Coordinates of C-alpha atoms and ligand atoms in Angstrom, one line a residue:
X1 CA 11.6 25.0 -14.6
X2 CA 9.6 25.7 -11.4
X3 CA 9.0 29.1 -10.2
X4 CA 11.4 29.7 -7.4
X5 CA 8.8 30.2 -4.8
X6 CA 7.4 26.7 -5.1
X7 CA 10.9 25.3 -4.6
X8 CA 11.5 26.9 -1.3
X9 CA 11.1 25.0 1.9
X10 CA 12.5 25.6 5.2
X11 CA 14.1 22.3 5.4
X12 CA 16.3 20.3 3.1
X13 CA 17.0 16.6 2.4
X14 CA 20.0 16.5 4.6
X15 CA 17.9 17.2 7.6
X16 CA 16.6 13.6 7.3
X17 CA 20.1 12.3 7.7
X18 CA 22.4 10.5 5.1
X19 CA 20.9 7.1 5.4
X20 CA 17.2 8.1 4.9
X21 CA 15.6 6.1 2.1
X22 CA 13.9 8.1 -0.6
X23 CA 11.7 6.1 -2.9
X24 CA 8.5 5.8 -4.8
X25 CA 5.9 3.0 -4.3
X26 CA 4.0 1.0 -6.9
X27 CA 2.0 -2.2 -7.2
X28 CA 2.2 -4.8 -10.1
X29 CA -1.5 -4.9 -11.0
X30 CA -1.7 -1.0 -11.1
X31 CA 1.1 -0.5 -13.5
X32 CA 2.2 -3.7 -15.4
X33 CA -0.4 -4.4 -17.8
X34 CA 0.4 -7.5 -20.1
X35 CA -2.2 -9.4 -18.0
X36 CA -2.3 -12.4 -20.4
X37 CA 1.4 -12.3 -21.6
X38 CA 4.0 -15.0 -21.1
X39 CA 1.9 -17.4 -19.0
X40 CA 0.3 -15.0 -16.5
X41 CA -3.3 -16.1 -15.5
X42 CA -6.0 -13.8 -14.2
X43 CA -5.9 -12.4 -10.6
X44 CA -9.1 -11.6 -8.7
X45 CA -8.8 -8.0 -10.0
X46 CA -8.8 -9.1 -13.6
X47 CA -12.2 -10.9 -13.0
X48 CA -13.6 -8.2 -10.8
X49 CA -12.8 -5.2 -13.0
X50 CA -14.6 -6.9 -15.9
X51 CA -17.9 -7.1 -14.0
X52 CA -20.2 -4.5 -14.7
X53 CA -20.3 -1.5 -12.2
X54 CA -17.3 -2.6 -10.1
X55 CA -14.9 0.0 -11.4
X56 CA -16.4 3.5 -11.4
X57 CA -15.0 4.3 -14.8
X58 CA -15.7 0.8 -16.4
X59 CA -11.9 0.4 -17.1
X60 CA -9.6 -2.6 -16.4
X61 CA -5.8 -2.7 -16.0
X62 CA -5.2 -4.8 -19.0
X63 CA -2.8 -2.2 -20.4
X64 CA -2.3 0.1 -17.5
X65 CA 1.1 1.8 -17.8
X66 CA 2.7 -1.0 -19.9
X67 CA 5.4 -1.2 -17.2
X68 CA 5.9 -4.8 -18.2
X69 CA 7.4 -3.6 -21.5
X70 CA 8.5 -0.2 -20.5
X71 CA 10.3 -0.8 -17.2
X72 CA 13.7 -0.1 -18.7
X73 CA 12.9 3.5 -19.7
X74 CA 10.7 4.0 -16.8
X75 CA 13.4 3.2 -14.3
X76 CA 15.7 5.6 -16.1
X77 CA 13.2 8.3 -15.5
X78 CA 12.9 7.2 -11.9
X79 CA 16.7 7.5 -11.6
X80 CA 16.5 10.9 -13.2
X81 CA 14.0 12.1 -10.4
X82 CA 16.7 11.3 -7.9
X83 CA 15.0 8.5 -5.8
X84 CA 17.3 5.8 -4.4
X85 CA 14.7 3.2 -3.7
X86 CA 11.8 1.6 -5.8
X87 CA 9.1 -0.3 -4.2
X88 CA 7.1 -2.7 -6.5
X89 CA 5.1 -5.9 -5.9
X90 CA 5.3 -9.3 -7.4
X91 CA 2.3 -10.5 -9.3
X92 CA 1.5 -13.9 -7.8
X93 CA -0.4 -15.2 -10.9
X94 CA 2.7 -14.1 -13.1
X95 CA 4.9 -16.4 -10.9
X96 CA 2.3 -19.2 -10.0
X97 CA -0.2 -19.4 -12.7
X98 CA -2.1 -22.1 -10.7
X99 CA -1.9 -20.1 -7.6
X100 CA -0.4 -23.1 -5.8
X101 CA 3.3 -24.0 -6.2
X102 CA 4.9 -27.5 -7.1
X103 CA 4.6 -28.8 -3.6
X104 CA 0.9 -28.5 -4.1
X105 CA 0.8 -29.7 -7.6
X106 CA 1.1 -26.4 -9.5
X107 CA 3.7 -24.9 -11.9
X108 CA 6.3 -22.1 -11.6
X109 CA 6.2 -19.7 -14.6
X110 CA 9.8 -19.2 -15.5
X111 CA 8.9 -16.3 -17.7
X112 CA 7.4 -14.6 -14.7
X113 CA 10.5 -15.2 -12.4
X114 CA 12.6 -14.0 -15.4
X115 CA 10.6 -10.6 -15.7
X116 CA 11.2 -9.7 -12.0
X117 CA 14.8 -10.9 -12.3
X118 CA 15.4 -8.5 -15.1
X119 CA 13.6 -5.6 -13.3
X120 CA 15.6 -6.2 -10.1
X121 CA 19.0 -6.3 -12.2
X122 CA 17.9 -3.1 -14.0
X123 CA 17.2 -1.4 -10.5
X124 CA 20.6 -2.5 -9.3
X125 CA 22.5 -1.4 -12.4
X126 CA 21.0 2.1 -11.9
X127 CA 21.9 2.3 -8.3
X128 CA 18.3 2.0 -7.2
X129 CA 17.5 -0.3 -4.3
X130 CA 14.7 -2.7 -4.9
X131 CA 12.0 -3.1 -2.2
X132 CA 9.7 -6.0 -2.9
X133 CA 6.1 -6.2 -1.7
X134 CA 5.1 -9.9 -1.8
X135 CA 1.3 -9.3 -1.9
X136 CA -0.3 -6.1 -3.2
X137 CA -3.9 -7.5 -3.6
X138 CA -3.7 -9.5 -6.8
X139 CA -4.6 -12.9 -5.6
X140 CA -4.6 -15.5 -8.4
X141 CA -8.2 -16.2 -9.4
X142 CA -7.5 -19.9 -9.2
X143 CA -7.1 -19.4 -5.5
X144 CA -10.2 -17.4 -5.2
X145 CA -12.0 -20.3 -6.8
X146 CA -10.7 -22.5 -4.1
X147 CA -12.1 -20.1 -1.5
X148 CA -9.5 -17.3 -1.3
X149 CA -8.5 -15.6 2.0
X150 CA -11.3 -17.2 4.0
X151 CA -9.8 -20.6 3.2
X152 CA -7.3 -21.6 5.9
X153 CA -5.2 -23.2 3.1
X154 CA -4.1 -19.6 2.0
X155 CA -1.5 -19.9 4.8
X156 CA 0.2 -22.8 2.9
X157 CA -0.3 -21.4 -0.5
X158 CA 1.3 -18.0 0.6
X159 CA 4.1 -19.8 2.4
X160 CA 5.0 -21.7 -0.8
X161 CA 4.7 -18.5 -2.8
X162 CA 7.1 -16.6 -0.4
X163 CA 9.4 -19.5 -0.4
X164 CA 9.7 -19.6 -4.2
X165 CA 10.2 -15.7 -4.5
X166 CA 12.7 -15.5 -1.6
X167 CA 14.7 -18.3 -3.1
X168 CA 14.6 -16.7 -6.5
X169 CA 15.4 -13.0 -5.6
X170 CA 16.8 -13.1 -2.0
X171 CA 20.3 -13.1 -3.1
X172 CA 19.8 -9.7 -4.7
X173 CA 17.0 -8.1 -2.7
X174 CA 17.3 -7.5 1.0
X175 CA 14.2 -5.3 1.6
X176 CA 10.9 -7.4 1.9
X177 CA 7.5 -6.3 2.7
X178 CA 5.0 -9.1 3.4
X179 CA 1.6 -7.4 2.8
X180 CA 0.2 -4.3 1.5
X181 CA -2.6 -2.9 3.8
X182 CA -4.1 -6.1 5.1
X183 CA -7.3 -4.2 6.3
X184 CA -8.1 -3.0 2.8
X185 CA -8.0 -6.4 1.1
X186 CA -9.7 -8.4 3.8
X187 CA -12.5 -6.0 4.7
X188 CA -13.0 -4.4 1.4
X189 CA -12.7 -7.6 -0.5
X190 CA -14.7 -10.1 1.6
X191 CA -17.1 -7.8 3.7
X192 CA -18.0 -4.6 2.0
X193 CA -17.2 -5.9 -1.6
X194 CA -15.9 -2.7 -2.9
X195 CA -12.6 -4.3 -3.8
X196 CA -11.9 -7.7 -5.5
X197 CA -13.1 -10.3 -5.3
X198 CA -16.2 -8.5 -4.2
X199 CA -17.7 -10.8 -1.8
X200 CA -20.1 -9.5 1.0
X201 CA -20.7 -11.5 4.0
X202 CA -19.9 -11.4 7.7
X203 CA -19.3 -15.1 7.6
X204 CA -16.2 -14.5 5.5
X205 CA -14.9 -11.5 7.4
X206 CA -13.5 -13.1 10.4
X207 CA -11.7 -16.1 8.7
X208 CA -10.3 -13.6 6.1
X209 CA -8.9 -11.3 8.9
X210 CA -7.5 -14.2 10.8
X211 CA -5.7 -15.8 7.9
X212 CA -4.3 -12.5 6.7
X213 CA -2.8 -12.0 10.2
X214 CA -1.3 -15.5 10.2
X215 CA 0.0 -15.0 6.7
X216 CA 1.6 -11.7 7.8
X217 CA 3.7 -13.4 10.5
X218 CA 4.2 -16.7 8.6
X219 CA 5.6 -14.7 5.7
X220 CA 7.9 -12.8 7.8
X221 CA 9.4 -16.0 9.2
X222 CA 10.0 -17.4 5.8
X223 CA 11.8 -14.3 4.5
X224 CA 13.9 -14.2 7.7
X225 CA 14.9 -18.0 7.1
X226 CA 15.6 -17.7 3.4
X227 CA 17.1 -14.3 2.9
X228 CA 20.5 -13.7 4.5
X229 CA 20.5 -10.2 6.3
X230 CA 16.9 -9.6 5.3
X231 CA 15.3 -6.4 6.3
X232 CA 11.7 -7.5 6.7
X233 CA 8.5 -5.5 7.3
X234 CA 5.0 -5.2 6.5
X235 CA 2.6 -2.2 5.8
X236 CA -0.5 -0.7 7.3
X237 CA -2.9 1.8 6.2
X238 CA -3.4 4.2 9.1
X239 CA -5.2 7.3 10.0
X240 CA -5.6 9.2 13.2
X241 CA -9.3 9.0 14.1
X242 CA -11.0 11.9 15.8
X243 CA -14.4 12.2 17.2
X244 CA -16.8 14.6 15.6
X245 CA -18.2 15.7 18.9
X246 CA -17.0 14.8 22.5
X247 CA -19.9 12.4 22.6
X248 CA -18.4 10.4 19.8
X249 CA -15.2 9.4 21.6
X250 CA -16.2 5.8 22.1
X251 CA -17.1 5.5 18.4
X252 CA -13.6 6.9 17.6
X253 CA -12.0 4.4 19.9
X254 CA -13.6 1.5 18.0
X255 CA -12.8 2.9 14.7
X256 CA -9.3 3.3 15.7
X257 CA -9.2 -0.3 16.8
X258 CA -10.4 -1.5 13.4
X259 CA -8.4 0.9 11.2
X260 CA -5.1 1.2 13.1
X261 CA -4.8 -1.7 15.6
X262 CA -6.3 -4.8 14.1
X263 CA -3.1 -6.1 12.3
X264 CA -0.3 -4.6 14.0
X265 CA -1.3 -5.8 17.6
X266 CA -1.3 -9.4 16.8
X267 CA 2.2 -9.0 15.2
X268 CA 3.4 -7.4 18.3
X269 CA 2.1 -10.4 20.4
X270 CA -0.8 -8.2 21.8
X271 CA -3.7 -10.2 20.2
X272 CA -6.6 -8.7 18.4
X273 CA -8.4 -5.6 19.9
X274 CA -11.3 -7.6 21.1
X275 CA -12.2 -5.4 24.0
X276 CA -13.1 -2.4 21.7
X277 CA -14.4 -4.6 19.0
X278 CA -16.2 -7.7 20.8
X279 CA -17.1 -9.3 17.4
X280 CA -13.4 -10.1 16.9
X281 CA -13.6 -12.7 19.8
X282 CA -15.4 -14.8 17.3
X283 CA -11.9 -15.5 15.8
X284 CA -10.6 -17.3 18.9
X285 CA -13.9 -19.1 19.4
X286 CA -14.7 -20.2 15.9
X287 CA -11.8 -19.7 13.5
X288 CA -8.6 -20.1 15.2
X289 CA -6.8 -23.5 15.7
X290 CA -4.6 -24.3 18.8
X291 CA -1.4 -22.5 18.7
X292 CA -2.6 -19.8 16.3
X293 CA -2.5 -17.0 18.7
X294 CA 1.1 -17.4 19.4
X295 CA 1.8 -17.8 15.6
X296 CA 0.4 -14.3 14.9
X297 CA 3.4 -12.7 16.5
X298 CA 6.5 -11.7 14.5
X299 CA 9.3 -9.5 15.2
X300 CA 9.5 -7.3 12.2
X301 CA 12.6 -5.2 11.5
X302 CA 10.3 -2.3 10.4
X303 CA 6.8 -1.4 9.9
X304 CA 5.4 0.5 6.8
X305 CA 3.0 3.2 7.5
X306 CA 0.6 4.2 4.6
X307 CA -0.9 7.6 5.5
X308 CA -3.2 9.7 3.5
X309 CA -5.9 11.4 5.5
X310 CA -7.4 11.5 8.9
X311 CA -11.0 10.3 9.8
X312 CA -13.5 12.0 11.8
X313 CA -16.3 9.7 13.1
X314 CA -19.6 9.8 14.9
X315 CA -21.7 7.4 16.6
X316 CA -24.1 5.5 14.4
X317 CA -26.8 2.9 15.1
X318 CA -27.0 1.9 11.4
X319 CA -23.5 0.4 11.2
X320 CA -23.6 -3.0 12.7
X321 CA -20.5 -4.0 14.7
X322 CA -18.7 -0.8 14.6
X323 CA -21.7 1.6 15.6
X324 CA -19.7 4.4 14.0
X325 CA -19.6 6.2 10.7
X326 CA -17.5 8.6 8.9
X327 CA -18.2 12.3 8.9
X328 CA -16.9 13.5 5.5
X329 CA -14.7 16.5 5.0
X330 CA -17.5 18.2 3.1
X331 CA -19.8 18.0 6.0
X332 CA -17.1 19.4 8.2
X333 CA -16.6 22.3 5.8
X334 CA -13.0 21.3 5.1
X335 CA -11.9 23.0 2.0
X336 CA -8.5 21.2 1.6
X337 CA -9.5 18.0 0.0
X338 CA -8.1 15.9 -2.8
X339 CA -9.8 14.5 -5.8
X340 CA -10.4 11.3 -3.7
X341 CA -12.3 13.5 -1.3
X342 CA -9.5 12.9 1.3
X343 CA -8.8 15.8 3.7
X344 CA -5.3 17.3 3.3
X345 CA -4.0 17.8 6.9
X346 CA -0.3 17.5 7.2
X347 CA -0.3 17.3 11.1
X348 CA -1.9 13.9 10.9
X349 CA 1.4 12.4 9.5
X350 CA 3.2 13.5 12.6
X351 CA 0.3 12.2 14.8
X352 CA 0.1 8.8 13.1
X353 CA 3.9 8.2 13.4
X354 CA 3.6 9.1 17.1
X355 CA 0.8 6.7 17.6
X356 CA 2.5 3.7 15.9
X357 CA 6.0 4.8 17.3
X358 CA 4.8 4.5 20.9
X359 CA 4.3 0.7 20.6
X360 CA 7.2 -1.1 22.3
X361 CA 8.5 -3.6 19.6
X362 CA 8.2 -1.1 16.8
X363 CA 11.9 -0.8 15.8
X364 CA 11.9 1.3 12.6
X365 CA 9.3 3.1 10.7
X366 CA 9.1 3.7 6.8
X367 CA 6.4 5.8 5.3
X368 CA 5.8 3.2 2.6
X369 CA 3.1 5.3 0.9
X370 CA 1.7 8.9 1.0
X371 CA 0.5 11.0 -1.8
X372 CA -2.4 12.8 -3.4
X373 CA -4.7 12.7 -6.4
X374 CA -5.5 16.1 -8.1
X375 CA -7.1 17.1 -11.3
X376 CA -3.9 17.2 -13.6
X377 CA -4.1 18.7 -17.0
X378 CA -1.4 18.9 -19.7
X379 CA -0.8 22.5 -20.9
X380 CA 1.9 23.2 -23.5
X381 CA 3.3 19.8 -22.9
X382 CA 3.6 20.3 -19.2
X383 CA 1.8 19.4 -16.0
X384 CA 1.8 21.9 -13.4
X385 CA 0.7 20.5 -10.0
X386 CA 1.4 22.9 -7.2
X387 CA -1.1 21.3 -4.8
X388 CA 0.8 18.0 -5.0
X389 CA 4.1 19.8 -4.4
X390 CA 2.7 21.4 -1.3
X391 CA 1.3 18.1 -0.1
X392 CA 4.6 16.4 -0.2
X393 CA 6.4 19.4 1.2
X394 CA 4.0 19.6 4.1
X395 CA 3.7 15.9 4.8
X396 CA 7.5 15.6 4.6
X397 CA 7.9 18.4 7.1
X398 CA 5.6 16.7 9.5
X399 CA 7.5 13.5 9.0
X400 CA 10.8 15.3 9.9
X401 CA 9.1 16.7 13.1
X402 CA 8.4 13.1 14.2
X403 CA 11.9 12.0 13.4
X404 CA 13.4 15.0 15.2
X405 CA 11.5 14.1 18.2
X406 CA 13.1 10.8 18.3
X407 CA 10.6 8.5 16.4
X408 CA 12.7 6.1 14.3
X409 CA 11.5 7.1 10.8
X410 CA 13.9 5.9 8.2
X411 CA 12.4 6.5 4.8
X412 CA 9.6 8.0 2.7
X413 CA 8.1 6.4 -0.4
X414 CA 6.0 8.6 -2.5
X415 CA 2.6 7.0 -3.7
X416 CA 3.3 7.0 -6.7
X417 CA 5.8 7.1 -9.4
X418 CA 3.5 6.9 -12.5
X419 CA -0.2 7.8 -12.7
X420 CA -1.8 4.4 -12.7
X421 CA -4.9 2.2 -12.3
X422 CA -6.5 3.3 -9.1
X423 CA -8.4 0.1 -8.3
X424 CA -12.2 0.6 -8.1
X425 CA -11.7 4.3 -9.1
X426 CA -10.2 3.3 -12.5
X427 CA -7.5 5.7 -14.1
X428 CA -9.3 8.9 -13.1
X429 CA -7.4 9.8 -10.0
X430 CA -3.8 10.6 -10.7
X431 CA -1.4 10.2 -7.9
X432 CA 1.8 10.1 -9.9
X433 CA 4.9 12.4 -9.9
X434 CA 5.0 11.4 -13.6
X435 CA 1.9 12.0 -15.8
X436 CA 0.9 9.2 -18.1
X437 CA -1.2 9.8 -21.2
X438 CA -3.0 6.5 -21.4
X439 CA -3.9 6.7 -25.0
X440 CA -0.3 7.1 -26.1
X441 CA 1.7 5.9 -23.0
X442 CA 3.6 9.2 -23.1
X443 CA 5.2 10.1 -19.8
X444 CA 5.6 13.9 -18.6
X445 CA 7.4 14.6 -15.4
X446 CA 5.0 16.9 -13.4
X447 CA 6.2 19.9 -11.4
X448 CA 6.0 17.6 -8.2
X449 CA 8.4 15.2 -9.9
X450 CA 10.7 18.2 -10.7
X451 CA 10.5 19.4 -7.2
X452 CA 11.6 16.1 -5.9
X453 CA 14.4 16.1 -8.5
X454 CA 15.8 19.4 -7.2
X455 CA 15.2 18.4 -3.5
X456 CA 17.1 15.1 -3.9
X457 CA 19.8 16.3 -5.8
X458 CA 20.4 19.3 -3.6
Ligands
LIG1 C1 -3.3 2.6 -1.0 C2 -2.9 1.5 -1.9 C3 -2.2 1.9 -3.1 C4 -3.0 3.0 -3.8 C5 -3.1 4.1 -2.8 C6 -3.8 5.4 -3.3 O1 -4.3 2.2 -0.1 O2 -2.0 0.6 -1.2 O3 -2.2 0.6 -4.0 O4 -4.2 2.6 -4.3 O5 -3.8 3.6 -1.7

């Protein structure tokens, strides 16, 4: 049981309305494990994580949470917590081991399709609504060998993948998310090299960005076409960007264009933010083909905001193209930070909803991810995580404020259900509502999970 004081909030679930979606969010590569089972081939993350020095802890996601084998009992636990929606992603190399589909000469892995079919059926039988993300970063390695995201053919590869998935599951699943955080995998994957596939060159950056933006819209069109009554959206990582001093305003405007506007504006028919980021004009000059700029637009039913922290930036002559750099919370003397070093500042949730909600053309907003990593320890078989309880209470309150002011916020997905493989950080940062002992695979509901349980069952 939780001490009564941590349970109290000055709002309850009903304040969000009867139709509000309450979910958790996950990603295939972070939880499934079973990377070489039943016909799955490696993704870029399998290759990347085996390279020395790429993952801070030297770990891989070969086993992860064993969700591939444990999804039945895990979803029972999810049900117990009271969430009515579960967001998960489809592993592309589990479904198409060659990356390409039959139209391009590749195979469909029926065992992969069957796994997701069982998972979806299990969600439905428990009364949990499945939300599918088509792409959460695990590109088949076979496609990376053909050039990956900088290769224009990715638009066709992704179209066929989307076609296959929607035809397989579209009669059971209505909620579809095309991409998870396009900025992260294009820029970190092909320019800074911090994420898979770990390539670093400016030459790749503009093609990777443009093909990602094309895929975002193209994917939306295919889902709309194949899935009756589809509810189709896509997600964006987003953070309010503040200048460190008044002199840094121009730097903040540039970082905002990169972090918050780069992928939503083309989807809304506004094009790339080239005025603030002149280097992006290279896309129209060198990368795009005739008709592309129109093809970037798609009328999404909803957008997913993934918000964790705000950024404070200052002018910098050492950072080419952006001429700005981050001013860390430590340098700003901010005490409330997570294990990731991210500032906890609930008001920024309200601010970011307001920023995105002001675009004409944004019809509905879901918080498709928000959460925090803190040092969790098991004591007498329990995990007491008051900081995470407060994080969610405060970020929810800020979400509610935006909703009450009329912004169309329709759901909140906690990142995340189970502690899992946190990409380049390894297993160390724990974001889950459920603790996972990675040696034994034992699950322990943390007090944050218990808090949600009471909140959602109220
Ligand atoms: C987001 C990712 C998600 C997870 C959280 C902490 O950027 O979409 O997979 O890593 O951050």
